[in-house]
């Protein structure tokens, strides 16, 4: 199963979700691949924001080796699930989808609501990291169950 995490810059929120879900899936030897991308291209090739790297490290995750990518329409066919951090990301990604099948792969990372953008607020990095970690743990259970039934 291939999962893509998406935010705006691909340097704060989606790298956290990418690194945490990959780590948790690897711990359970699930064989999943988790990647991330941004709807904006300003930070392509850059490592995650140092504040996300530090917040992730405090929770036991190393996201420092990731590099930012720009969302490409080819990702609709490459990934099974495309999980986005906020409603702007949702709108931007859905605008690029051309078929109902592509649209169906896209949903908010949180079941209800958005992951706040911490880029302009240092105090948000730790709470956002904890929220993302908690949701990744839930996703392991949810997607494992789904995987068992539909086999992707
Ligand atoms: P992210 O945060 O979408 O969680 O990676 C942001 C990163 C950079 C910018 C905005 C949000 N920016 O405007 O450069």
JSON list of C-alpha atoms and ligand atoms in Angstrom, two decimals:
[
{"chain": "A", "resi": 1, "resn": "UNK", "atom": "CA", "xyz": [0.00, 0.00, 0.00]},
{"chain": "A", "resi": 2, "resn": "UNK", "atom": "CA", "xyz": [1.27, 3.47, -0.91]},
{"chain": "A", "resi": 3, "resn": "UNK", "atom": "CA", "xyz": [0.17, 6.52, 1.04]},
{"chain": "A", "resi": 4, "resn": "UNK", "atom": "CA", "xyz": [0.89, 10.16, 0.23]},
{"chain": "A", "resi": 5, "resn": "UNK", "atom": "CA", "xyz": [0.73, 12.96, 2.82]},
{"chain": "A", "resi": 6, "resn": "UNK", "atom": "CA", "xyz": [0.13, 16.45, 1.42]},
{"chain": "A", "resi": 7, "resn": "UNK", "atom": "CA", "xyz": [0.38, 19.98, 2.83]},
{"chain": "A", "resi": 8, "resn": "UNK", "atom": "CA", "xyz": [1.24, 23.38, 1.36]},
{"chain": "A", "resi": 9, "resn": "UNK", "atom": "CA", "xyz": [5.02, 23.60, 1.61]},
{"chain": "A", "resi": 10, "resn": "UNK", "atom": "CA", "xyz": [5.93, 19.94, 2.34]},
{"chain": "A", "resi": 11, "resn": "UNK", "atom": "CA", "xyz": [8.31, 21.17, 5.03]},
{"chain": "A", "resi": 12, "resn": "UNK", "atom": "CA", "xyz": [6.21, 21.33, 8.25]},
{"chain": "A", "resi": 13, "resn": "UNK", "atom": "CA", "xyz": [3.09, 19.14, 8.53]},
{"chain": "A", "resi": 14, "resn": "UNK", "atom": "CA", "xyz": [3.22, 16.47, 5.82]},
{"chain": "A", "resi": 15, "resn": "UNK", "atom": "CA", "xyz": [6.85, 15.52, 6.62]},
{"chain": "A", "resi": 16, "resn": "UNK", "atom": "CA", "xyz": [5.70, 14.77, 10.19]},
{"chain": "A", "resi": 17, "resn": "UNK", "atom": "CA", "xyz": [2.86, 12.55, 8.96]},
{"chain": "A", "resi": 18, "resn": "UNK", "atom": "CA", "xyz": [5.15, 10.95, 6.35]},
{"chain": "A", "resi": 19, "resn": "UNK", "atom": "CA", "xyz": [7.93, 10.11, 8.82]},
{"chain": "A", "resi": 20, "resn": "UNK", "atom": "CA", "xyz": [5.67, 9.02, 11.65]},
{"chain": "A", "resi": 21, "resn": "UNK", "atom": "CA", "xyz": [3.36, 6.74, 9.64]},
{"chain": "A", "resi": 22, "resn": "UNK", "atom": "CA", "xyz": [6.34, 5.18, 7.82]},
{"chain": "A", "resi": 23, "resn": "UNK", "atom": "CA", "xyz": [8.09, 4.54, 11.15]},
{"chain": "A", "resi": 24, "resn": "UNK", "atom": "CA", "xyz": [4.98, 3.03, 12.77]},
{"chain": "A", "resi": 25, "resn": "UNK", "atom": "CA", "xyz": [4.23, 0.87, 9.70]},
{"chain": "A", "resi": 26, "resn": "UNK", "atom": "CA", "xyz": [7.85, -0.34, 9.59]},
{"chain": "A", "resi": 27, "resn": "UNK", "atom": "CA", "xyz": [7.72, -1.25, 13.28]},
{"chain": "A", "resi": 28, "resn": "UNK", "atom": "CA", "xyz": [4.79, -3.54, 12.46]},
{"chain": "A", "resi": 29, "resn": "UNK", "atom": "CA", "xyz": [6.49, -4.79, 9.26]},
{"chain": "A", "resi": 30, "resn": "UNK", "atom": "CA", "xyz": [3.41, -3.86, 7.21]},
{"chain": "A", "resi": 31, "resn": "UNK", "atom": "CA", "xyz": [5.37, -3.27, 4.00]},
{"chain": "A", "resi": 32, "resn": "UNK", "atom": "CA", "xyz": [3.70, 0.11, 3.40]},
{"chain": "A", "resi": 33, "resn": "UNK", "atom": "CA", "xyz": [5.36, 3.00, 1.58]},
{"chain": "A", "resi": 34, "resn": "UNK", "atom": "CA", "xyz": [4.64, 6.51, 2.83]},
{"chain": "A", "resi": 35, "resn": "UNK", "atom": "CA", "xyz": [5.71, 9.64, 0.95]},
{"chain": "A", "resi": 36, "resn": "UNK", "atom": "CA", "xyz": [4.77, 13.33, 1.06]},
{"chain": "A", "resi": 37, "resn": "UNK", "atom": "CA", "xyz": [4.43, 16.35, -1.24]},
{"chain": "A", "resi": 38, "resn": "UNK", "atom": "CA", "xyz": [3.35, 19.99, -1.19]},
{"chain": "A", "resi": 39, "resn": "UNK", "atom": "CA", "xyz": [0.76, 21.78, -3.29]},
{"chain": "A", "resi": 40, "resn": "UNK", "atom": "CA", "xyz": [3.26, 24.67, -3.50]},
{"chain": "A", "resi": 41, "resn": "UNK", "atom": "CA", "xyz": [6.72, 24.35, -5.04]},
{"chain": "A", "resi": 42, "resn": "UNK", "atom": "CA", "xyz": [8.75, 26.97, -3.09]},
{"chain": "A", "resi": 43, "resn": "UNK", "atom": "CA", "xyz": [10.64, 24.48, -0.93]},
{"chain": "A", "resi": 44, "resn": "UNK", "atom": "CA", "xyz": [11.25, 21.66, -3.42]},
{"chain": "A", "resi": 45, "resn": "UNK", "atom": "CA", "xyz": [14.49, 19.83, -2.61]},
{"chain": "A", "resi": 46, "resn": "UNK", "atom": "CA", "xyz": [14.74, 21.31, 0.89]},
{"chain": "A", "resi": 47, "resn": "UNK", "atom": "CA", "xyz": [14.80, 19.30, 4.12]},
{"chain": "A", "resi": 48, "resn": "UNK", "atom": "CA", "xyz": [11.87, 19.70, 6.53]},
{"chain": "A", "resi": 49, "resn": "UNK", "atom": "CA", "xyz": [11.68, 22.89, 8.61]},
{"chain": "A", "resi": 50, "resn": "UNK", "atom": "CA", "xyz": [14.14, 22.58, 11.53]},
{"chain": "A", "resi": 51, "resn": "UNK", "atom": "CA", "xyz": [11.26, 23.10, 13.98]},
{"chain": "A", "resi": 52, "resn": "UNK", "atom": "CA", "xyz": [9.44, 20.03, 12.60]},
{"chain": "A", "resi": 53, "resn": "UNK", "atom": "CA", "xyz": [12.68, 18.03, 12.65]},
{"chain": "A", "resi": 54, "resn": "UNK", "atom": "CA", "xyz": [13.20, 18.97, 16.34]},
{"chain": "A", "resi": 55, "resn": "UNK", "atom": "CA", "xyz": [9.57, 18.33, 17.37]},
{"chain": "A", "resi": 56, "resn": "UNK", "atom": "CA", "xyz": [9.61, 14.93, 15.64]},
{"chain": "A", "resi": 57, "resn": "UNK", "atom": "CA", "xyz": [12.91, 14.07, 17.32]},
{"chain": "A", "resi": 58, "resn": "UNK", "atom": "CA", "xyz": [11.42, 14.85, 20.73]},
{"chain": "A", "resi": 59, "resn": "UNK", "atom": "CA", "xyz": [8.81, 12.16, 20.01]},
{"chain": "A", "resi": 60, "resn": "UNK", "atom": "CA", "xyz": [11.42, 9.68, 18.75]},
{"chain": "A", "resi": 61, "resn": "UNK", "atom": "CA", "xyz": [11.16, 10.11, 14.96]},
{"chain": "A", "resi": 62, "resn": "UNK", "atom": "CA", "xyz": [13.89, 11.12, 12.51]},
{"chain": "A", "resi": 63, "resn": "UNK", "atom": "CA", "xyz": [12.47, 13.09, 9.57]},
{"chain": "A", "resi": 64, "resn": "UNK", "atom": "CA", "xyz": [15.71, 14.92, 8.73]},
{"chain": "A", "resi": 65, "resn": "UNK", "atom": "CA", "xyz": [16.53, 12.96, 5.57]},
{"chain": "A", "resi": 66, "resn": "UNK", "atom": "CA", "xyz": [13.29, 13.86, 3.75]},
{"chain": "A", "resi": 67, "resn": "UNK", "atom": "CA", "xyz": [13.32, 16.33, 0.85]},
{"chain": "A", "resi": 68, "resn": "UNK", "atom": "CA", "xyz": [10.35, 18.42, -0.23]},
{"chain": "A", "resi": 69, "resn": "UNK", "atom": "CA", "xyz": [8.50, 17.53, -3.44]},
{"chain": "A", "resi": 70, "resn": "UNK", "atom": "CA", "xyz": [5.79, 19.26, -5.44]},
{"chain": "A", "resi": 71, "resn": "UNK", "atom": "CA", "xyz": [2.47, 17.43, -5.88]},
{"chain": "A", "resi": 72, "resn": "UNK", "atom": "CA", "xyz": [2.18, 16.00, -9.39]},
{"chain": "A", "resi": 73, "resn": "UNK", "atom": "CA", "xyz": [-1.04, 14.73, -11.05]},
{"chain": "A", "resi": 74, "resn": "UNK", "atom": "CA", "xyz": [0.86, 11.48, -11.73]},
{"chain": "A", "resi": 75, "resn": "UNK", "atom": "CA", "xyz": [0.63, 10.82, -7.97]},
{"chain": "A", "resi": 76, "resn": "UNK", "atom": "CA", "xyz": [-3.08, 10.04, -8.30]},
{"chain": "A", "resi": 77, "resn": "UNK", "atom": "CA", "xyz": [-2.20, 6.78, -10.00]},
{"chain": "A", "resi": 78, "resn": "UNK", "atom": "CA", "xyz": [0.92, 6.12, -7.93]},
{"chain": "A", "resi": 79, "resn": "UNK", "atom": "CA", "xyz": [-0.71, 6.21, -4.47]},
{"chain": "A", "resi": 80, "resn": "UNK", "atom": "CA", "xyz": [-3.65, 4.35, -2.92]},
{"chain": "A", "resi": 81, "resn": "UNK", "atom": "CA", "xyz": [-4.46, 7.05, -0.36]},
{"chain": "A", "resi": 82, "resn": "UNK", "atom": "CA", "xyz": [-3.77, 10.80, -0.55]},
{"chain": "A", "resi": 83, "resn": "UNK", "atom": "CA", "xyz": [-4.24, 12.41, 2.86]},
{"chain": "A", "resi": 84, "resn": "UNK", "atom": "CA", "xyz": [-4.22, 16.21, 3.03]},
{"chain": "A", "resi": 85, "resn": "UNK", "atom": "CA", "xyz": [-3.68, 18.48, 6.03]},
{"chain": "A", "resi": 86, "resn": "UNK", "atom": "CA", "xyz": [-6.25, 21.24, 5.46]},
{"chain": "A", "resi": 87, "resn": "UNK", "atom": "CA", "xyz": [-9.18, 22.31, 3.32]},
{"chain": "A", "resi": 88, "resn": "UNK", "atom": "CA", "xyz": [-7.01, 24.44, 1.01]},
{"chain": "A", "resi": 89, "resn": "UNK", "atom": "CA", "xyz": [-4.85, 21.41, 0.29]},
{"chain": "A", "resi": 90, "resn": "UNK", "atom": "CA", "xyz": [-8.03, 19.42, -0.34]},
{"chain": "A", "resi": 91, "resn": "UNK", "atom": "CA", "xyz": [-9.33, 21.99, -2.82]},
{"chain": "A", "resi": 92, "resn": "UNK", "atom": "CA", "xyz": [-5.95, 22.30, -4.58]},
{"chain": "A", "resi": 93, "resn": "UNK", "atom": "CA", "xyz": [-5.46, 18.55, -4.94]},
{"chain": "A", "resi": 94, "resn": "UNK", "atom": "CA", "xyz": [-9.05, 17.81, -5.97]},
{"chain": "A", "resi": 95, "resn": "UNK", "atom": "CA", "xyz": [-8.80, 20.49, -8.68]},
{"chain": "A", "resi": 96, "resn": "UNK", "atom": "CA", "xyz": [-6.08, 18.40, -10.33]},
{"chain": "A", "resi": 97, "resn": "UNK", "atom": "CA", "xyz": [-8.07, 15.14, -10.23]},
{"chain": "A", "resi": 98, "resn": "UNK", "atom": "CA", "xyz": [-9.65, 14.16, -13.54]},
{"chain": "A", "resi": 99, "resn": "UNK", "atom": "CA", "xyz": [-11.62, 11.00, -12.67]},
{"chain": "A", "resi": 100, "resn": "UNK", "atom": "CA", "xyz": [-13.94, 9.93, -9.82]},
{"chain": "A", "resi": 101, "resn": "UNK", "atom": "CA", "xyz": [-11.40, 7.19, -8.97]},
{"chain": "A", "resi": 102, "resn": "UNK", "atom": "CA", "xyz": [-8.70, 9.83, -8.45]},
{"chain": "A", "resi": 103, "resn": "UNK", "atom": "CA", "xyz": [-11.01, 12.01, -6.34]},
{"chain": "A", "resi": 104, "resn": "UNK", "atom": "CA", "xyz": [-11.92, 9.04, -4.14]},
{"chain": "A", "resi": 105, "resn": "UNK", "atom": "CA", "xyz": [-8.31, 8.60, -3.08]},
{"chain": "A", "resi": 106, "resn": "UNK", "atom": "CA", "xyz": [-8.17, 12.09, -1.56]},
{"chain": "A", "resi": 107, "resn": "UNK", "atom": "CA", "xyz": [-9.36, 12.97, 1.95]},
{"chain": "A", "resi": 108, "resn": "UNK", "atom": "CA", "xyz": [-8.44, 14.97, 5.01]},
{"chain": "A", "resi": 109, "resn": "UNK", "atom": "CA", "xyz": [-5.74, 13.41, 7.21]},
{"chain": "A", "resi": 110, "resn": "UNK", "atom": "CA", "xyz": [-7.85, 14.15, 10.31]},
{"chain": "A", "resi": 111, "resn": "UNK", "atom": "CA", "xyz": [-11.33, 12.59, 10.14]},
{"chain": "A", "resi": 112, "resn": "UNK", "atom": "CA", "xyz": [-12.85, 15.90, 11.22]},
{"chain": "A", "resi": 113, "resn": "UNK", "atom": "CA", "xyz": [-11.01, 19.12, 10.65]},
{"chain": "A", "resi": 114, "resn": "UNK", "atom": "CA", "xyz": [-7.62, 20.40, 9.74]},
{"chain": "A", "resi": 115, "resn": "UNK", "atom": "CA", "xyz": [-4.05, 20.23, 10.97]},
{"chain": "A", "resi": 116, "resn": "UNK", "atom": "CA", "xyz": [-3.14, 23.83, 11.84]},
{"chain": "A", "resi": 117, "resn": "UNK", "atom": "CA", "xyz": [-0.27, 25.30, 9.84]},
{"chain": "A", "resi": 118, "resn": "UNK", "atom": "CA", "xyz": [2.55, 25.91, 12.33]},
{"chain": "A", "resi": 119, "resn": "UNK", "atom": "CA", "xyz": [4.83, 27.78, 9.88]},
{"chain": "A", "resi": 120, "resn": "UNK", "atom": "CA", "xyz": [4.20, 31.22, 11.43]},
{"chain": "A", "resi": 121, "resn": "UNK", "atom": "CA", "xyz": [3.75, 30.05, 15.03]},
{"chain": "A", "resi": 122, "resn": "UNK", "atom": "CA", "xyz": [6.61, 28.30, 16.83]},
{"chain": "A", "resi": 123, "resn": "UNK", "atom": "CA", "xyz": [4.31, 27.25, 19.68]},
{"chain": "A", "resi": 124, "resn": "UNK", "atom": "CA", "xyz": [2.28, 25.03, 17.35]},
{"chain": "A", "resi": 125, "resn": "UNK", "atom": "CA", "xyz": [5.03, 22.59, 16.39]},
{"chain": "A", "resi": 126, "resn": "UNK", "atom": "CA", "xyz": [4.80, 20.38, 19.50]},
{"chain": "A", "resi": 127, "resn": "UNK", "atom": "CA", "xyz": [0.98, 20.16, 19.68]},
{"chain": "A", "resi": 128, "resn": "UNK", "atom": "CA", "xyz": [0.75, 19.59, 15.91]},
{"chain": "A", "resi": 129, "resn": "UNK", "atom": "CA", "xyz": [3.39, 16.84, 16.13]},
{"chain": "A", "resi": 130, "resn": "UNK", "atom": "CA", "xyz": [1.50, 15.09, 18.92]},
{"chain": "A", "resi": 131, "resn": "UNK", "atom": "CA", "xyz": [-1.78, 15.39, 17.02]},
{"chain": "A", "resi": 132, "resn": "UNK", "atom": "CA", "xyz": [-0.17, 13.97, 13.87]},
{"chain": "A", "resi": 133, "resn": "UNK", "atom": "CA", "xyz": [1.42, 11.11, 15.81]},
{"chain": "A", "resi": 134, "resn": "UNK", "atom": "CA", "xyz": [-1.91, 10.18, 17.42]},
{"chain": "A", "resi": 135, "resn": "UNK", "atom": "CA", "xyz": [-3.68, 10.19, 14.05]},
{"chain": "A", "resi": 136, "resn": "UNK", "atom": "CA", "xyz": [-0.92, 8.08, 12.47]},
{"chain": "A", "resi": 137, "resn": "UNK", "atom": "CA", "xyz": [-1.46, 5.45, 15.18]},
{"chain": "A", "resi": 138, "resn": "UNK", "atom": "CA", "xyz": [-5.18, 5.43, 14.39]},
{"chain": "A", "resi": 139, "resn": "UNK", "atom": "CA", "xyz": [-4.44, 5.19, 10.66]},
{"chain": "A", "resi": 140, "resn": "UNK", "atom": "CA", "xyz": [-2.36, 2.07, 11.22]},
{"chain": "A", "resi": 141, "resn": "UNK", "atom": "CA", "xyz": [-5.43, 0.36, 12.69]},
{"chain": "A", "resi": 142, "resn": "UNK", "atom": "CA", "xyz": [-7.91, 1.76, 10.16]},
{"chain": "A", "resi": 143, "resn": "UNK", "atom": "CA", "xyz": [-5.87, 1.10, 7.02]},
{"chain": "A", "resi": 144, "resn": "UNK", "atom": "CA", "xyz": [-4.76, -2.34, 8.21]},
{"chain": "A", "resi": 145, "resn": "UNK", "atom": "CA", "xyz": [-8.41, -3.30, 8.54]},
{"chain": "A", "resi": 146, "resn": "UNK", "atom": "CA", "xyz": [-9.21, -1.87, 5.11]},
{"chain": "A", "resi": 147, "resn": "UNK", "atom": "CA", "xyz": [-6.18, -3.61, 3.61]},
{"chain": "A", "resi": 148, "resn": "UNK", "atom": "CA", "xyz": [-7.41, -6.92, 4.94]},
{"chain": "A", "resi": 149, "resn": "UNK", "atom": "CA", "xyz": [-10.74, -6.49, 3.14]},
{"chain": "A", "resi": 150, "resn": "UNK", "atom": "CA", "xyz": [-9.77, -4.92, -0.17]},
{"chain": "A", "resi": 151, "resn": "UNK", "atom": "CA", "xyz": [-6.17, -6.04, -0.44]},
{"chain": "A", "resi": 152, "resn": "UNK", "atom": "CA", "xyz": [-4.30, -2.92, -1.57]},
{"chain": "B", "resi": 1, "resn": "LIG", "atom": "P1", "xyz": [3.49, 23.22, 5.59]},
{"chain": "B", "resi": 1, "resn": "LIG", "atom": "O1", "xyz": [3.81, 24.68, 6.17]},
{"chain": "B", "resi": 1, "resn": "LIG", "atom": "O2", "xyz": [2.44, 23.42, 4.52]},
{"chain": "B", "resi": 1, "resn": "LIG", "atom": "O3", "xyz": [2.98, 22.47, 6.76]},
{"chain": "B", "resi": 1, "resn": "LIG", "atom": "O4", "xyz": [4.79, 22.70, 5.03]},
{"chain": "B", "resi": 1, "resn": "LIG", "atom": "C1", "xyz": [4.20, 25.76, 5.38]},
{"chain": "B", "resi": 1, "resn": "LIG", "atom": "C2", "xyz": [5.48, 25.83, 4.91]},
{"chain": "B", "resi": 1, "resn": "LIG", "atom": "C3", "xyz": [5.88, 26.91, 4.15]},
{"chain": "B", "resi": 1, "resn": "LIG", "atom": "C4", "xyz": [4.96, 27.90, 3.86]},
{"chain": "B", "resi": 1, "resn": "LIG", "atom": "C5", "xyz": [3.67, 27.84, 4.32]},
{"chain": "B", "resi": 1, "resn": "LIG", "atom": "C6", "xyz": [3.28, 26.74, 5.08]},
{"chain": "B", "resi": 1, "resn": "LIG", "atom": "N1", "xyz": [5.36, 29.03, 3.08]},
{"chain": "B", "resi": 1, "resn": "LIG", "atom": "O5", "xyz": [4.55, 29.95, 2.92]},
{"chain": "B", "resi": 1, "resn": "LIG", "atom": "O6", "xyz": [6.51, 29.06, 2.59]}
]
